Short mmCIF file of C-alpha atoms in Angstrom, two decimals:
data_model
loop_
_atom_site.label_atom_id
_atom_site.label_comp_id
_atom_site.label_asym_id
_atom_site.label_seq_id
_atom_site.Cartn_x
_atom_site.Cartn_y
_atom_site.Cartn_z
CA UNK P 1339 40.55 -23.96 -34.62
CA UNK P 1340 41.98 -21.79 -37.37
CA UNK P 1341 41.08 -18.67 -35.37
CA UNK P 1342 42.81 -20.03 -32.25
CA UNK P 1343 45.90 -20.76 -34.33
CA UNK P 1344 45.83 -17.23 -35.77
CA UNK P 1345 45.57 -15.78 -32.25
CA UNK P 1346 48.43 -17.99 -31.01
CA UNK P 1347 50.63 -16.97 -33.95
CA UNK P 1348 49.82 -13.29 -33.38
CA UNK P 1349 50.71 -13.61 -29.71
CA UNK P 1350 53.98 -15.39 -30.49
CA UNK P 1351 55.05 -12.67 -32.92
CA UNK P 1352 54.05 -9.98 -30.40
CA UNK P 1353 56.21 -11.63 -27.72
CA UNK P 1354 59.19 -11.97 -30.06
CA UNK P 1355 58.66 -8.45 -31.37
CA UNK P 1356 58.35 -6.79 -27.95
CA UNK P 1357 62.03 -6.33 -27.19
CA UNK P 1358 64.05 -3.79 -29.15
CA UNK P 1359 67.49 -2.29 -28.63
CA UNK P 1360 66.11 0.19 -26.06
CA UNK P 1361 64.77 -2.65 -23.90
CA UNK P 1362 68.04 -4.57 -24.25
CA UNK P 1363 70.16 -1.60 -23.20
CA UNK P 1364 68.01 -0.21 -20.37
CA UNK P 1365 67.00 -3.55 -18.82
CA UNK P 1366 70.57 -4.82 -18.78
CA UNK P 1367 72.03 -1.56 -17.44
CA UNK P 1368 69.26 -1.28 -14.82
CA UNK P 1369 69.83 -4.86 -13.63
CA UNK P 1370 73.61 -4.38 -13.43
CA UNK P 1371 73.18 -1.13 -11.48
CA UNK P 1372 70.21 -1.76 -9.18
CA UNK P 1373 69.79 -5.53 -9.23
CA UNK P 1374 66.16 -6.63 -9.17
CA UNK P 1375 64.93 -3.39 -7.61
CA UNK P 1376 63.55 -1.96 -10.87
CA UNK P 1377 61.48 -4.95 -12.02
CA UNK P 1378 58.35 -3.04 -10.96
CA UNK P 1379 59.13 -0.29 -13.50
CA UNK P 1380 58.99 -2.88 -16.31
CA UNK P 1381 55.54 -3.97 -15.08
CA UNK P 1382 54.35 -0.34 -15.11
CA UNK P 1383 55.71 0.14 -18.65
CA UNK P 1384 54.21 -3.11 -19.95
CA UNK P 1385 50.75 -2.32 -18.52
CA UNK P 1386 51.01 1.12 -20.14
CA UNK P 1387 51.78 -0.25 -23.60
CA UNK P 1388 49.01 -2.86 -23.21
CA UNK P 1389 46.46 -0.16 -22.27
CA UNK P 1390 47.33 2.13 -25.19
CA UNK P 1391 47.87 -0.62 -27.78
CA UNK P 1392 44.45 -2.03 -26.94
CA UNK P 1393 42.98 1.46 -27.47
CA UNK P 1394 44.82 1.86 -30.80
CA UNK P 1395 43.73 -1.56 -32.05
CA UNK P 1396 40.13 -0.86 -30.99
CA UNK P 1397 40.13 2.54 -32.74
CA UNK P 1398 41.45 0.95 -35.95
CA UNK P 1399 39.00 -1.95 -35.79
CA UNK P 1400 35.94 0.23 -35.14
CA UNK P 1401 36.72 3.34 -37.19
CA UNK P 1402 38.55 1.29 -39.88
CA UNK P 1403 41.06 4.12 -39.96
CA UNK P 1404 44.51 4.21 -38.37
CA UNK P 1405 45.15 6.33 -35.31
CA UNK P 1406 47.29 9.01 -36.96
CA UNK P 1407 44.62 9.72 -39.55
CA UNK P 1408 42.10 10.35 -36.77
CA UNK P 1409 44.58 12.26 -34.62
CA UNK P 1410 44.95 14.95 -37.27
CA UNK P 1411 41.21 15.16 -37.74
CA UNK P 1412 40.47 15.21 -34.00
CA UNK P 1413 43.19 17.55 -32.67
CA UNK P 1414 43.66 19.80 -35.70
CA UNK P 1415 46.52 20.53 -38.10
CA UNK P 1416 48.86 22.36 -35.69
CA UNK P 1417 48.81 19.78 -32.90
CA UNK P 1418 48.81 16.98 -35.50
CA UNK P 1419 51.88 18.47 -37.18
CA UNK P 1420 53.70 18.77 -33.85
CA UNK P 1421 52.90 15.11 -33.15
CA UNK P 1422 54.09 14.16 -36.63
CA UNK P 1423 57.42 16.02 -36.33
CA UNK P 1424 58.15 14.64 -32.85
CA UNK P 1425 57.29 11.10 -33.86
CA UNK P 1426 59.35 11.28 -37.06
CA UNK P 1427 62.44 12.51 -35.17
CA UNK P 1428 62.08 9.75 -32.58
CA UNK P 1429 61.39 7.14 -35.29
CA UNK P 1430 64.51 8.15 -37.20
CA UNK P 1431 66.72 8.07 -34.09
CA UNK P 1432 65.29 4.70 -33.05
CA UNK P 1433 65.64 3.26 -36.55
CA UNK P 1434 69.28 4.41 -36.70
CA UNK P 1435 69.99 2.89 -33.27
CA UNK P 1436 68.41 -0.42 -34.32
CA UNK P 1437 70.46 -0.49 -37.55
CA UNK P 1438 73.66 0.17 -35.59
CA UNK P 1439 72.63 -2.64 -33.25
CA UNK P 1440 72.08 -5.05 -36.15
CA UNK P 1441 75.54 -4.23 -37.54
CA UNK P 1442 77.09 -4.77 -34.08
CA UNK P 1443 75.29 -8.07 -33.73
CA UNK P 1444 76.43 -9.24 -37.18
CA UNK P 1445 79.97 -8.20 -36.23
CA UNK P 1446 79.81 -10.31 -33.04
CA UNK P 1447 78.73 -13.27 -35.18
CA UNK P 1448 81.23 -12.80 -38.01
CA UNK P 1449 84.08 -10.49 -36.86
CA UNK P 1450 83.65 -8.55 -40.14
CA UNK P 1451 84.17 -4.75 -40.03
CA UNK P 1452 81.29 -2.81 -38.44
CA UNK P 1453 81.17 -0.14 -41.16
CA UNK P 1454 80.88 -2.78 -43.87
CA UNK P 1455 78.01 -4.45 -42.01
CA UNK P 1456 75.91 -1.27 -41.73
CA UNK P 1457 75.01 -1.15 -45.46
CA UNK P 1458 74.66 -4.95 -45.47
CA UNK P 1459 72.11 -4.65 -42.64
CA UNK P 1460 70.17 -1.90 -44.40
CA UNK P 1461 70.14 -3.77 -47.73
CA UNK P 1462 68.76 -6.85 -45.96
CA UNK P 1463 66.07 -4.75 -44.26
CA UNK P 1464 65.14 -3.00 -47.53
CA UNK P 1465 64.87 -6.38 -49.24
CA UNK P 1466 62.72 -7.80 -46.45
CA UNK P 1467 60.50 -4.71 -46.46
CA UNK P 1468 60.13 -4.78 -50.25
CA UNK P 1469 59.69 -8.51 -50.89
CA UNK P 1470 57.99 -9.99 -47.83
CA UNK P 1471 54.24 -9.66 -47.27
CA UNK P 1472 53.17 -7.81 -44.11
CA UNK P 1473 52.34 -10.91 -42.06
CA UNK P 1474 55.62 -12.57 -43.05
CA UNK P 1475 57.59 -9.57 -41.83
CA UNK P 1476 55.78 -9.78 -38.49
CA UNK P 1477 56.23 -13.52 -38.24
CA UNK P 1478 59.81 -13.91 -39.51
CA UNK P 1479 61.20 -11.31 -37.12
CA UNK P 1480 58.75 -12.10 -34.30
CA UNK P 1481 59.36 -15.86 -34.31
CA UNK P 1482 63.14 -15.65 -34.59
CA UNK P 1483 63.06 -12.92 -31.94
CA UNK P 1484 61.66 -15.63 -29.67
CA UNK P 1485 65.24 -16.95 -29.45
CA UNK P 1486 65.52 -14.24 -26.77
CA UNK P 1487 63.69 -16.68 -24.50
CA UNK P 1488 67.20 -18.04 -23.97
CA UNK P 1489 67.58 -15.19 -21.44
CA UNK P 1490 64.69 -16.63 -19.41
CA UNK P 1491 66.46 -20.00 -19.31
CA UNK P 1492 69.76 -18.28 -18.48
CA UNK P 1493 68.06 -16.34 -15.67
CA UNK P 1494 66.84 -19.61 -14.09
CA UNK P 1495 70.22 -21.31 -14.63
CA UNK P 1496 72.05 -18.51 -12.83
CA UNK P 1497 70.02 -19.27 -9.65
CA UNK P 1498 68.91 -15.78 -8.62
CA UNK P 1499 67.58 -15.17 -5.13
CA UNK P 1500 63.87 -15.53 -5.98
CA UNK P 1501 62.85 -13.79 -2.78
CA UNK P 1502 64.83 -10.72 -3.87
CA UNK P 1503 63.36 -11.04 -7.38
CA UNK P 1504 59.82 -11.01 -5.93
CA UNK P 1505 60.77 -8.03 -3.76
CA UNK P 1506 61.81 -6.16 -6.94
CA UNK P 1507 58.21 -6.10 -8.14
CA UNK P 1508 57.28 -3.82 -5.25
CA UNK P 1509 58.36 -0.18 -5.67
CA UNK P 1510 60.10 1.25 -2.65
CA UNK P 1511 63.36 2.55 -1.31
CA UNK P 1512 66.47 1.48 -3.15
CA UNK P 1513 70.15 0.93 -2.49
CA UNK P 1514 73.26 0.64 -4.63
CA UNK P 1515 73.13 3.96 -6.47
CA UNK P 1516 71.99 7.56 -6.25
CA UNK P 1517 68.28 8.47 -6.31
CA UNK P 1518 68.76 10.51 -9.49
CA UNK P 1519 70.30 7.54 -11.32
CA UNK P 1520 67.48 5.33 -10.00
CA UNK P 1521 64.90 7.79 -11.37
CA UNK P 1522 66.78 8.01 -14.67
CA UNK P 1523 66.45 4.25 -15.08
CA UNK P 1524 62.74 4.37 -14.13
CA UNK P 1525 62.22 6.92 -16.91
CA UNK P 1526 64.33 4.89 -19.36
CA UNK P 1527 62.53 1.61 -18.62
CA UNK P 1528 59.11 3.22 -19.02
CA UNK P 1529 60.24 4.93 -22.24
CA UNK P 1530 61.73 1.72 -23.65
CA UNK P 1531 58.50 -0.20 -22.95
CA UNK P 1532 56.16 2.51 -24.28
CA UNK P 1533 58.05 3.60 -27.42
CA UNK P 1534 55.62 5.52 -29.69
CA UNK P 1535 56.40 3.59 -32.89
CA UNK P 1536 54.94 0.43 -31.34
CA UNK P 1537 51.40 1.84 -31.10
CA UNK P 1538 51.53 3.49 -34.54
CA UNK P 1539 52.72 0.25 -36.13
CA UNK P 1540 50.16 -1.79 -34.19
CA UNK P 1541 47.28 0.45 -35.24
CA UNK P 1542 48.30 0.57 -38.91
CA UNK P 1543 48.86 -3.18 -38.84
CA UNK P 1544 45.29 -3.64 -37.59
CA UNK P 1545 44.00 -1.67 -40.61
CA UNK P 1546 46.32 -3.62 -42.94
CA UNK P 1547 44.94 -6.87 -41.51
CA UNK P 1548 41.38 -5.61 -42.12
CA UNK P 1549 40.28 -5.81 -38.48
CA UNK P 1550 36.65 -5.00 -37.76
CA UNK P 1551 34.51 -4.84 -34.60
CA UNK P 1552 34.40 -8.66 -34.62
CA UNK P 1553 38.17 -8.64 -33.99
CA UNK P 1554 38.02 -6.65 -30.74
CA UNK P 1555 38.54 -9.85 -28.75
CA UNK P 1556 41.59 -10.70 -30.84
CA UNK P 1557 42.88 -7.17 -30.28
CA UNK P 1558 42.47 -7.45 -26.51
CA UNK P 1559 44.11 -10.88 -26.33
CA UNK P 1560 47.04 -9.92 -28.59
CA UNK P 1561 47.72 -6.69 -26.69
CA UNK P 1562 47.40 -8.22 -23.23
CA UNK P 1563 49.04 -11.60 -23.66
CA UNK P 1564 51.50 -10.69 -26.43
CA UNK P 1565 52.91 -7.56 -24.80
CA UNK P 1566 52.41 -8.99 -21.31
CA UNK P 1567 54.49 -12.07 -22.05
CA UNK P 1568 56.94 -9.92 -24.02
CA UNK P 1569 57.54 -8.16 -20.72
CA UNK P 1570 58.92 -11.44 -19.37
CA UNK P 1571 61.84 -11.09 -21.76
CA UNK P 1572 62.58 -7.73 -20.14
CA UNK P 1573 62.44 -9.34 -16.69
CA UNK P 1574 64.80 -12.07 -17.87
CA UNK P 1575 67.34 -9.56 -19.22
CA UNK P 1576 67.27 -7.64 -15.94
CA UNK P 1577 67.55 -10.77 -13.79
CA UNK P 1578 70.55 -12.07 -15.79
CA UNK P 1579 72.31 -8.70 -15.41
CA UNK P 1580 71.43 -8.48 -11.71
CA UNK P 1581 72.62 -12.01 -10.95
CA UNK P 1582 75.77 -12.10 -13.06
CA UNK P 1583 77.02 -8.56 -13.64
CA UNK P 1584 76.10 -6.63 -10.47
CA UNK P 1585 78.09 -8.84 -8.03
CA UNK P 1586 81.18 -8.48 -10.25
CA UNK P 1587 80.83 -4.71 -10.64
CA UNK P 1588 80.27 -4.92 -14.40
CA UNK P 1589 78.43 -1.94 -15.96
CA UNK P 1590 77.36 -3.06 -19.44
CA UNK P 1591 78.33 -0.55 -22.12
CA UNK P 1592 78.28 -2.87 -25.16
CA UNK P 1593 75.65 -4.90 -27.01
CA UNK P 1594 77.75 -8.03 -26.59
CA UNK P 1595 77.47 -7.91 -22.79
CA UNK P 1596 73.90 -9.32 -22.49
CA UNK P 1597 74.89 -12.08 -24.93
CA UNK P 1598 77.91 -12.84 -22.72
CA UNK P 1599 75.44 -13.39 -19.86
CA UNK P 1600 73.57 -16.04 -21.88
CA UNK P 1601 76.87 -17.66 -22.91
CA UNK P 1602 78.12 -17.79 -19.33
CA UNK P 1603 74.94 -19.57 -18.21
CA UNK P 1604 74.31 -21.85 -21.18
CA UNK P 1605 77.53 -22.07 -23.21
CA UNK P 1606 77.90 -21.78 -26.98
CA UNK P 1607 74.24 -22.59 -27.73
CA UNK P 1608 73.20 -19.84 -25.32
CA UNK P 1609 75.46 -17.33 -27.03
CA UNK P 1610 74.25 -18.17 -30.53
CA UNK P 1611 70.56 -18.16 -29.55
CA UNK P 1612 71.04 -14.82 -27.78
CA UNK P 1613 72.77 -13.25 -30.79
CA UNK P 1614 70.18 -14.58 -33.26
CA UNK P 1615 67.37 -13.42 -30.96
CA UNK P 1616 68.90 -9.96 -30.60
CA UNK P 1617 69.52 -9.75 -34.36
CA UNK P 1618 65.92 -10.53 -35.31
CA UNK P 1619 64.31 -8.63 -32.44
CA UNK P 1620 66.10 -5.41 -33.35
CA UNK P 1621 65.84 -6.18 -37.09
CA UNK P 1622 62.06 -6.37 -36.70
CA UNK P 1623 62.09 -3.16 -34.67
CA UNK P 1624 64.12 -1.40 -37.40
CA UNK P 1625 61.51 -2.33 -40.02
CA UNK P 1626 58.69 -1.35 -37.66
CA UNK P 1627 60.21 2.10 -37.00
CA UNK P 1628 60.74 2.79 -40.72
CA UNK P 1629 57.21 1.66 -41.54
CA UNK P 1630 55.72 3.53 -38.58
CA UNK P 1631 57.42 6.70 -39.88
CA UNK P 1632 56.02 6.11 -43.38
CA UNK P 1633 52.55 5.26 -42.04
CA UNK P 1634 52.45 8.49 -40.03
CA UNK P 1635 53.56 10.66 -42.96
CA UNK P 1636 51.14 9.02 -45.39
CA UNK P 1637 48.21 9.13 -42.98
CA UNK P 1638 48.88 12.77 -42.03
CA UNK P 1639 49.15 14.00 -45.64
CA UNK P 1640 46.42 11.71 -46.98
CA UNK P 1641 48.65 9.65 -49.30
CA UNK P 1642 47.76 6.16 -50.41
CA UNK P 1643 49.46 3.79 -48.00
CA UNK P 1644 49.78 0.16 -47.07
CA UNK P 1645 52.27 -2.64 -47.21
CA UNK P 1646 49.64 -4.80 -48.84
CA UNK P 1647 49.63 -2.48 -51.87
CA UNK P 1648 52.37 -2.93 -54.48
CA UNK P 1649 55.06 -0.20 -54.23
CA UNK P 1650 53.67 1.45 -57.38
CA UNK P 1651 50.23 1.46 -55.77
CA UNK P 1652 51.44 3.56 -52.84
CA UNK P 1653 54.57 5.29 -54.24
CA UNK P 1654 54.95 8.09 -51.68
CA UNK P 1655 54.44 5.69 -48.78
CA UNK P 1656 57.05 3.33 -50.24
CA UNK P 1657 59.46 6.20 -50.89
CA UNK P 1658 58.96 7.40 -47.30
CA UNK P 1659 60.12 4.16 -45.62
CA UNK P 1660 63.02 3.81 -48.04
CA UNK P 1661 64.09 7.41 -47.28
CA UNK P 1662 63.84 6.74 -43.52
CA UNK P 1663 66.25 3.81 -43.95
CA UNK P 1664 68.60 5.99 -46.05
CA UNK P 1665 68.57 8.78 -43.43
CA UNK P 1666 69.09 6.22 -40.66
CA UNK P 1667 72.13 4.75 -42.42
CA UNK P 1668 73.53 8.30 -42.77
CA UNK P 1669 73.15 8.81 -39.01
CA UNK P 1670 74.86 5.50 -38.13
CA UNK P 1671 77.69 6.03 -40.63
CA UNK P 1672 78.71 9.20 -38.76
CA UNK P 1673 80.28 6.79 -36.28
CA UNK P 1674 77.93 7.58 -33.40
CA UNK P 1675 77.88 4.81 -30.78
CA UNK P 1676 74.58 2.87 -31.29
CA UNK P 1677 74.26 2.25 -27.55
CA UNK P 1678 74.52 5.99 -26.78
CA UNK P 1679 72.13 6.70 -29.66
CA UNK P 1680 69.71 4.18 -28.16
CA UNK P 1681 69.82 5.95 -24.80
CA UNK P 1682 69.19 9.33 -26.48
CA UNK P 1683 66.39 7.92 -28.65
CA UNK P 1684 64.63 6.38 -25.65
CA UNK P 1685 64.94 9.57 -23.58
CA UNK P 1686 63.75 11.78 -26.47
CA UNK P 1687 60.88 9.39 -27.14
CA UNK P 1688 59.86 9.89 -23.49
CA UNK P 1689 59.73 13.65 -24.12
CA UNK P 1690 57.43 13.05 -27.12
CA UNK P 1691 55.20 10.51 -25.32
CA UNK P 1692 52.40 12.96 -24.34
CA UNK P 1693 52.08 14.05 -27.99
CA UNK P 1694 51.53 10.40 -28.93
CA UNK P 1695 49.29 9.19 -26.15
CA UNK P 1696 47.03 12.20 -25.42
CA UNK P 1697 45.46 12.23 -28.93
CA UNK P 1698 44.99 8.44 -28.78
CA UNK P 1699 43.10 8.80 -25.49
CA UNK P 1700 40.96 11.60 -26.96
CA UNK P 1701 40.06 9.62 -30.08
CA UNK P 1702 39.39 6.36 -28.20
CA UNK P 1703 37.03 8.28 -25.93
CA UNK P 1704 35.14 10.07 -28.71
CA UNK P 1705 31.63 8.74 -29.27
CA UNK P 1706 31.57 10.22 -32.80
CA UNK P 1707 34.33 7.82 -33.91
CA UNK P 1708 33.87 4.93 -31.51
CA UNK P 1709 30.14 4.76 -30.83
CA UNK P 1710 29.42 2.11 -28.21
CA UNK P 1711 33.05 0.88 -28.39
CA UNK P 1712 34.51 4.03 -26.86
CA UNK P 1713 36.63 3.72 -23.70
CA UNK P 1714 34.94 2.20 -20.69
CA UNK P 1715 35.61 3.25 -17.11
CA UNK P 1716 38.64 0.99 -16.68
CA UNK P 1717 40.31 2.06 -19.95
CA UNK P 1718 39.69 5.73 -19.10
CA UNK P 1719 40.99 5.42 -15.54
CA UNK P 1720 44.13 3.62 -16.67
CA UNK P 1721 44.52 5.94 -19.67
CA UNK P 1722 44.33 9.05 -17.49
CA UNK P 1723 46.64 7.56 -14.86
CA UNK P 1724 49.24 6.76 -17.50
CA UNK P 1725 48.85 10.18 -19.05
CA UNK P 1726 49.88 11.75 -15.72
CA UNK P 1727 52.82 9.34 -15.45
CA UNK P 1728 53.83 10.13 -19.04
CA UNK P 1729 53.62 13.88 -18.43
CA UNK P 1730 55.76 13.58 -15.30
CA UNK P 1731 58.47 11.48 -16.92
CA UNK P 1732 58.49 13.58 -20.10
CA UNK P 1733 59.31 16.66 -18.00
CA UNK P 1734 61.95 14.82 -15.97
CA UNK P 1735 63.65 12.88 -18.80
CA UNK P 1736 66.18 15.38 -20.16
CA UNK P 1737 67.15 16.97 -16.81
CA UNK P 1738 67.74 13.47 -15.40
CA UNK P 1739 69.81 12.45 -18.41
CA UNK P 1740 72.00 15.55 -18.02
CA UNK P 1741 72.28 15.41 -14.23
CA UNK P 1742 73.25 11.72 -14.19
CA UNK P 1743 75.49 11.85 -17.25
CA UNK P 1744 73.26 9.31 -18.97
CA UNK P 1745 72.83 7.13 -15.88
CA UNK P 1746 76.53 6.94 -15.06
CA UNK P 1747 76.19 9.02 -11.90
CA UNK W 1328 61.56 33.74 -18.38
CA UNK W 1329 64.29 32.87 -20.90
CA UNK W 1330 66.85 34.77 -18.81
CA UNK W 1331 65.98 32.62 -15.82
CA UNK W 1332 65.82 29.37 -17.77
CA UNK W 1333 69.15 29.78 -19.56
CA UNK W 1334 71.46 29.64 -16.51
CA UNK W 1335 69.53 26.62 -15.21
CA UNK W 1336 69.84 24.85 -18.56
CA UNK W 1337 73.55 25.75 -18.72
CA UNK W 1338 74.13 24.44 -15.20
CA UNK W 1339 72.38 21.19 -16.10
CA UNK W 1340 74.45 20.78 -19.25
CA UNK W 1341 77.69 21.51 -17.41
CA UNK W 1342 76.75 19.10 -14.63
CA UNK W 1343 76.04 16.41 -17.18
CA UNK W 1344 79.01 16.95 -19.44
CA UNK W 1345 81.65 17.46 -16.79
CA UNK W 1346 84.68 15.20 -16.85
CA UNK W 1347 84.42 12.05 -14.74
CA UNK W 1348 86.00 11.91 -11.31
CA UNK W 1349 88.89 9.49 -10.57
CA UNK W 1350 86.47 7.39 -8.47
CA UNK W 1351 84.11 7.05 -11.45
CA UNK W 1352 87.05 6.23 -13.73
CA UNK W 1353 88.18 3.54 -11.27
CA UNK W 1354 84.66 2.07 -11.32
CA UNK W 1355 84.67 2.07 -15.13
CA UNK W 1356 88.07 0.39 -15.23
CA UNK W 1357 86.96 -2.19 -12.66
CA UNK W 1358 83.91 -2.94 -14.83
CA UNK W 1359 86.00 -3.35 -18.00
CA UNK W 1360 88.59 -5.55 -16.30
CA UNK W 1361 85.91 -7.72 -14.64
CA UNK W 1362 83.99 -8.14 -17.89
CA UNK W 1363 87.24 -8.93 -19.73
CA UNK W 1364 88.07 -11.58 -17.12
CA UNK W 1365 84.59 -13.12 -17.48
CA UNK W 1366 85.01 -13.18 -21.27
CA UNK W 1367 88.49 -14.70 -21.02
CA UNK W 1368 87.27 -17.48 -18.68
CA UNK W 1369 84.27 -18.20 -20.92
CA UNK W 1370 86.56 -18.26 -23.97
CA UNK W 1371 88.87 -20.73 -22.21
CA UNK W 1372 85.84 -22.90 -21.31
CA UNK W 1373 84.65 -22.89 -24.95
CA UNK W 1374 81.46 -21.01 -24.06
CA UNK W 1375 81.94 -18.27 -26.66
CA UNK W 1376 82.96 -18.28 -30.32
CA UNK W 1377 86.26 -16.96 -31.61
CA UNK W 1378 84.70 -14.04 -33.53
CA UNK W 1379 82.72 -13.04 -30.45
CA UNK W 1380 85.83 -13.11 -28.25
CA UNK W 1381 87.85 -11.09 -30.77
CA UNK W 1382 85.20 -8.43 -31.38
CA UNK W 1383 84.04 -8.05 -27.78
CA UNK W 1384 87.55 -7.92 -26.33
CA UNK W 1385 88.57 -5.30 -28.93
CA UNK W 1386 85.55 -3.14 -27.98
CA UNK W 1387 86.36 -3.47 -24.28
CA UNK W 1388 90.01 -2.56 -25.04
CA UNK W 1389 88.86 0.59 -26.87
CA UNK W 1390 86.89 1.66 -23.80
CA UNK W 1391 89.88 0.95 -21.52
CA UNK W 1392 92.12 2.99 -23.82
CA UNK W 1393 89.95 6.05 -23.15
CA UNK W 1394 91.08 5.89 -19.51
CA UNK W 1395 94.79 6.20 -20.46
CA UNK W 1396 94.46 9.94 -20.09
CA UNK W 1397 93.15 9.81 -16.51
CA UNK W 1398 94.60 12.46 -14.22
CA UNK W 1399 95.12 9.68 -11.66
CA UNK W 1400 98.47 8.05 -12.58
CA UNK W 1401 97.49 4.70 -11.01
CA UNK W 1402 94.28 4.48 -13.06
CA UNK W 1403 96.10 5.53 -16.24
CA UNK W 1404 98.75 2.86 -15.71
CA UNK W 1405 96.21 0.14 -14.89
CA UNK W 1406 94.12 1.17 -17.91
CA UNK W 1407 97.17 0.64 -20.16
CA UNK W 1408 97.67 -2.87 -18.74
CA UNK W 1409 93.97 -3.77 -19.00
CA UNK W 1410 93.76 -2.52 -22.60
CA UNK W 1411 96.89 -4.51 -23.54
CA UNK W 1412 95.45 -7.69 -21.97
CA UNK W 1413 92.14 -7.23 -23.76
CA UNK W 1414 93.88 -6.66 -27.09
CA UNK W 1415 95.83 -9.91 -26.64
CA UNK W 1416 92.74 -11.91 -25.72
CA UNK W 1417 91.35 -12.22 -29.26
CA UNK W 1418 94.32 -14.26 -30.50
CA UNK W 1419 95.35 -15.96 -27.26
CA UNK W 1420 95.73 -19.73 -26.87
CA UNK W 1421 93.76 -21.64 -24.21
CA UNK W 1422 96.58 -21.20 -21.68
CA UNK W 1423 96.93 -17.56 -22.71
CA UNK W 1424 93.20 -16.95 -22.15
CA UNK W 1425 93.45 -18.34 -18.60
CA UNK W 1426 96.53 -16.19 -17.90
CA UNK W 1427 94.76 -13.08 -19.22
CA UNK W 1428 91.71 -13.92 -17.08
CA UNK W 1429 93.94 -14.01 -13.96
CA UNK W 1430 95.65 -10.73 -14.89
CA UNK W 1431 92.32 -8.98 -15.52
CA UNK W 1432 90.90 -10.29 -12.25
CA UNK W 1433 93.96 -8.88 -10.47
CA UNK W 1434 93.51 -5.56 -12.26
CA UNK W 1435 89.82 -5.46 -11.23
CA UNK W 1436 90.86 -6.04 -7.60
CA UNK W 1437 93.54 -3.36 -7.89
CA UNK W 1438 90.96 -0.75 -8.89
CA UNK W 1439 89.16 -1.36 -5.59
CA UNK W 1440 92.14 -0.39 -3.49
#
């Protein structure tokens, strides 16, 4: 019974923790531009993150070592360093975007000045990261992030054409925008769903939680159901935008726009639940990106690491995540628009995706590390398929961003 | 290799960073006016909080202000009106919110023509 409860709690926090600012921005913009026609891209992205998270969790549970530690050992110093640098740049950009998003969200709740709320947001995150135990961080932000389910209720309340919604799950020809912009959103949606920090955090979390081979079932269930259901939040955001914003010609450019969709459908309660959900979903993502950055550094250089250790027990690891927050605040305080920064961070994370996912596939398939738990035929087929997809979108990401002026045509 | 790649990269950058056409500016202005009208109606119906209305309308007004400098005189003039309406929305009474909603809806329609 206790085990079932633990699984249920893990799944709930995975659902609430699935959406970050990249998902909010790209799903809403895609829905407002192409209606339901890009729902299939969310499915592709969610299956991708499920496949690779399951591999990461399995590697951590079997080898009892996090993925980045093994990546350096398996692919060598040079390739490992390239992966580290790319992931740290993307982590920093994503963390800065999430912090900007938190400040915007607090501003929408309080009307206080944005620049004042940036340090307030970072202080709150530092406090949460310092004081709360690992599982409480996951649960606090994951559970309150579940307020985003308000978008699922709003989507139903707005009475979309369910036939058209179903049609959106089948890739095909599109209308309502240029092919380049359509492809840009495909790349953005895949990138937002498969952000590298998610797998690094997941794998380090598995080591922190002391997973062993007996937890492989838990790993599979958490990855499949948690991320799978988390994908429903992405569908809901896109359906709300497609039903409410597209017919009125509204192209969302602000973080308040998705919340306005929930308010329009459900009134004041809808607005408040949406803002609280956004606040905690991106707050959790900000902590995850900072920790993922610190995990990667510590695991690459062989420092002592772990949130379960007291800060003095893992000083360089602790210093690393604090420094990532400090650098992120410096980026946001330049005045850069967090929504634009989100778009850049998602697109640059797409460019770095092969560096993240290729080594994971190699390690998960290595009998020396994994023994009898190495990838089976299904995991290998899906892993290879996604690697080709990742390679294609990583090559196309920046040209598409430039050619479409960031999806604006 | 680099000699070949550079002009391509430059062309891509120029294509991406070029100024927006009047048609694109009209679409942007339509979007801002329509979203402002939706916000104003929701504010009048009590569906959004006062801080949300004030902050979101101010942000929309800032985006509309960027279109003041449009080379198309009609868009520039409409952008000025839309920005002014959005700036008023944060402190408007219930009747004022409904009036602003009507004006922004008219502005959104005007951008279509």
